[in-house]
């Protein structure tokens, strides 16, 4: 299969982050890792839910779920835990891998996220280089190495097969 057709079936990475600085760093890190997946930056939890449920400006988007959601916890309008609660409570969305990327090391946030079914919880490193490296590793694992759930990508078109 040619690479152009393979790339067409690569699933988006959703970055849900309200901090312009952290979003810019994450986008830079994912681009620097040369991932072919499109990265869509959503600014808060309400926008993420609109995307996932195809509401508002996203009502005409193509069917299908993202490869992974990189989700901040502390956001305006709808926080990350509520987004996670809705994703994992909706059968059509529940298999989407969700990685919380937050500055919070609080036990209650960790317990709440894992209790709701988060796939991974990453505390954002404070140092620029460490933050970039963490995002690269998370992106590479979930977008390249992780095998997506059955039916989420057409079988014959998955990863150039």
Coordinates of C-alpha atoms in Angstrom, one line a residue:
X1 CA 0.0 0.0 0.0
X2 CA 1.4 3.4 -0.8
X3 CA 2.3 5.8 2.0
X4 CA -0.2 8.5 0.9
X5 CA -3.1 6.1 1.5
X6 CA -1.6 4.9 4.8
X7 CA -1.2 8.4 6.1
X8 CA -4.9 9.1 5.3
X9 CA -5.8 6.5 7.9
X10 CA -3.6 7.8 10.7
X11 CA -5.8 9.0 13.5
X12 CA -5.6 12.4 15.1
X13 CA -4.0 13.2 18.4
X14 CA -6.2 15.5 20.5
X15 CA -4.3 17.9 22.7
X16 CA -6.7 19.4 25.2
X17 CA -4.7 22.2 27.0
X18 CA -5.7 25.7 28.1
X19 CA -2.2 27.0 28.7
X20 CA -0.9 28.6 25.5
X21 CA 2.7 27.9 26.7
X22 CA 2.2 24.3 27.4
X23 CA 0.2 23.7 24.2
X24 CA 2.9 25.4 22.1
X25 CA 5.6 23.2 23.8
X26 CA 3.6 20.0 23.3
X27 CA 2.9 20.8 19.6
X28 CA 6.6 21.5 19.1
X29 CA 7.6 18.2 20.8
X30 CA 5.1 16.2 18.7
X31 CA 6.3 17.9 15.5
X32 CA 9.9 17.4 16.4
X33 CA 9.3 13.7 16.8
X34 CA 8.1 13.6 13.1
X35 CA 4.8 11.9 13.9
X36 CA 2.7 11.8 10.8
X37 CA -0.5 12.0 12.8
X38 CA -2.4 15.3 12.7
X39 CA -2.5 17.0 16.1
X40 CA -5.6 19.0 16.9
X41 CA -5.3 21.5 19.8
X42 CA -8.5 22.1 21.7
X43 CA -8.4 24.9 24.3
X44 CA -10.6 23.5 27.1
X45 CA -12.8 20.6 28.1
X46 CA -16.0 22.0 26.6
X47 CA -14.3 22.2 23.2
X48 CA -13.1 18.6 23.6
X49 CA -16.5 17.3 24.3
X50 CA -18.0 19.2 21.3
X51 CA -15.3 17.6 19.1
X52 CA -15.9 14.1 20.5
X53 CA -19.7 14.3 20.3
X54 CA -19.6 16.2 16.9
X55 CA -21.4 19.3 18.2
X56 CA -21.2 22.9 17.2
X57 CA -18.2 23.7 14.9
X58 CA -17.3 20.0 14.9
X59 CA -20.8 18.8 13.8
X60 CA -19.5 18.1 10.2
X61 CA -16.3 16.3 11.2
X62 CA -15.6 12.8 9.8
X63 CA -16.5 9.8 11.8
X64 CA -13.9 8.1 14.0
X65 CA -12.1 8.6 17.2
X66 CA -8.6 10.0 17.9
X67 CA -5.6 7.8 18.4
X68 CA -5.1 9.3 21.8
X69 CA -6.2 12.3 23.9
X70 CA -3.6 14.3 25.8
X71 CA -5.7 15.9 28.5
X72 CA -4.9 18.6 31.0
X73 CA -6.8 18.5 34.3
X74 CA -7.1 22.1 35.4
X75 CA -9.1 23.9 32.7
X76 CA -11.9 26.5 32.6
X77 CA -15.5 25.7 31.6
X78 CA -15.2 21.9 31.8
X79 CA -12.2 20.4 33.7
X80 CA -10.3 17.4 32.6
X81 CA -11.9 15.0 35.2
X82 CA -15.3 15.8 33.8
X83 CA -14.1 15.2 30.2
X84 CA -12.6 11.9 31.3
X85 CA -15.8 10.9 33.1
X86 CA -17.9 11.5 30.0
X87 CA -15.4 9.8 27.7
X88 CA -15.1 6.6 29.8
X89 CA -18.9 6.6 30.4
X90 CA -19.8 6.6 26.7
X91 CA -19.4 3.2 25.0
X92 CA -18.6 4.8 21.7
X93 CA -15.7 6.8 23.2
X94 CA -14.6 4.6 26.2
X95 CA -11.8 2.8 24.2
X96 CA -10.0 6.0 23.3
X97 CA -6.7 6.1 25.2
X98 CA -6.6 9.2 27.5
X99 CA -3.3 10.4 28.9
X100 CA -3.6 13.1 31.6
X101 CA -0.8 15.6 31.3
X102 CA -0.9 17.9 34.3
X103 CA 1.2 19.8 36.8
X104 CA -0.9 18.2 39.7
X105 CA 0.8 15.6 41.9
X106 CA -2.1 15.6 44.3
X107 CA -3.2 12.1 45.4
X108 CA -6.9 13.0 45.0
X109 CA -6.3 13.9 41.3
X110 CA -4.4 10.7 40.7
X111 CA -7.1 8.6 42.4
X112 CA -9.9 10.4 40.6
X113 CA -8.2 10.0 37.2
X114 CA -7.4 6.3 37.7
X115 CA -10.8 5.7 39.2
X116 CA -12.4 7.1 36.0
X117 CA -10.3 4.9 33.8
X118 CA -7.4 7.1 32.6
X119 CA -4.8 5.1 30.6
X120 CA -1.8 7.1 31.9
X121 CA -1.1 10.0 34.2
X122 CA 1.9 12.1 33.4
X123 CA 3.1 15.0 35.7
X124 CA 4.4 17.8 33.4
X125 CA 8.1 18.3 34.1
X126 CA 9.0 21.9 35.0
X127 CA 12.1 22.0 32.9
X128 CA 11.7 22.8 29.2
X129 CA 13.8 19.9 27.8
X130 CA 12.2 17.4 30.2
X131 CA 8.7 18.5 29.2
X132 CA 9.6 18.2 25.5
X133 CA 11.0 14.7 26.0
X134 CA 7.9 13.6 28.0
X135 CA 5.5 14.7 25.3
X136 CA 7.6 13.0 22.6
X137 CA 7.6 9.7 24.5
X138 CA 3.9 9.9 25.2
X139 CA 3.1 10.8 21.5
X140 CA 5.3 8.1 20.1
X141 CA 3.9 5.4 22.3
X142 CA 0.2 6.1 21.8
X143 CA 0.4 7.1 18.1
X144 CA 3.0 4.6 16.8
X145 CA 3.6 1.7 19.2
X146 CA 0.1 1.1 20.8
X147 CA -2.2 -1.1 18.9
X148 CA -5.6 0.6 18.5
X149 CA -8.8 -1.1 19.5
X150 CA -10.4 -3.4 16.9
X151 CA -12.5 -1.6 14.4
X152 CA -11.1 1.9 15.1
X153 CA -9.0 1.8 11.9
X154 CA -9.8 -0.2 8.8
X155 CA -7.7 -3.4 9.2
X156 CA -6.1 -3.5 5.8
X157 CA -5.1 0.2 6.0
X158 CA -3.6 0.2 9.4
X159 CA 0.0 1.3 9.6
X160 CA 0.7 0.5 6.0
X161 CA -0.3 -3.2 6.1

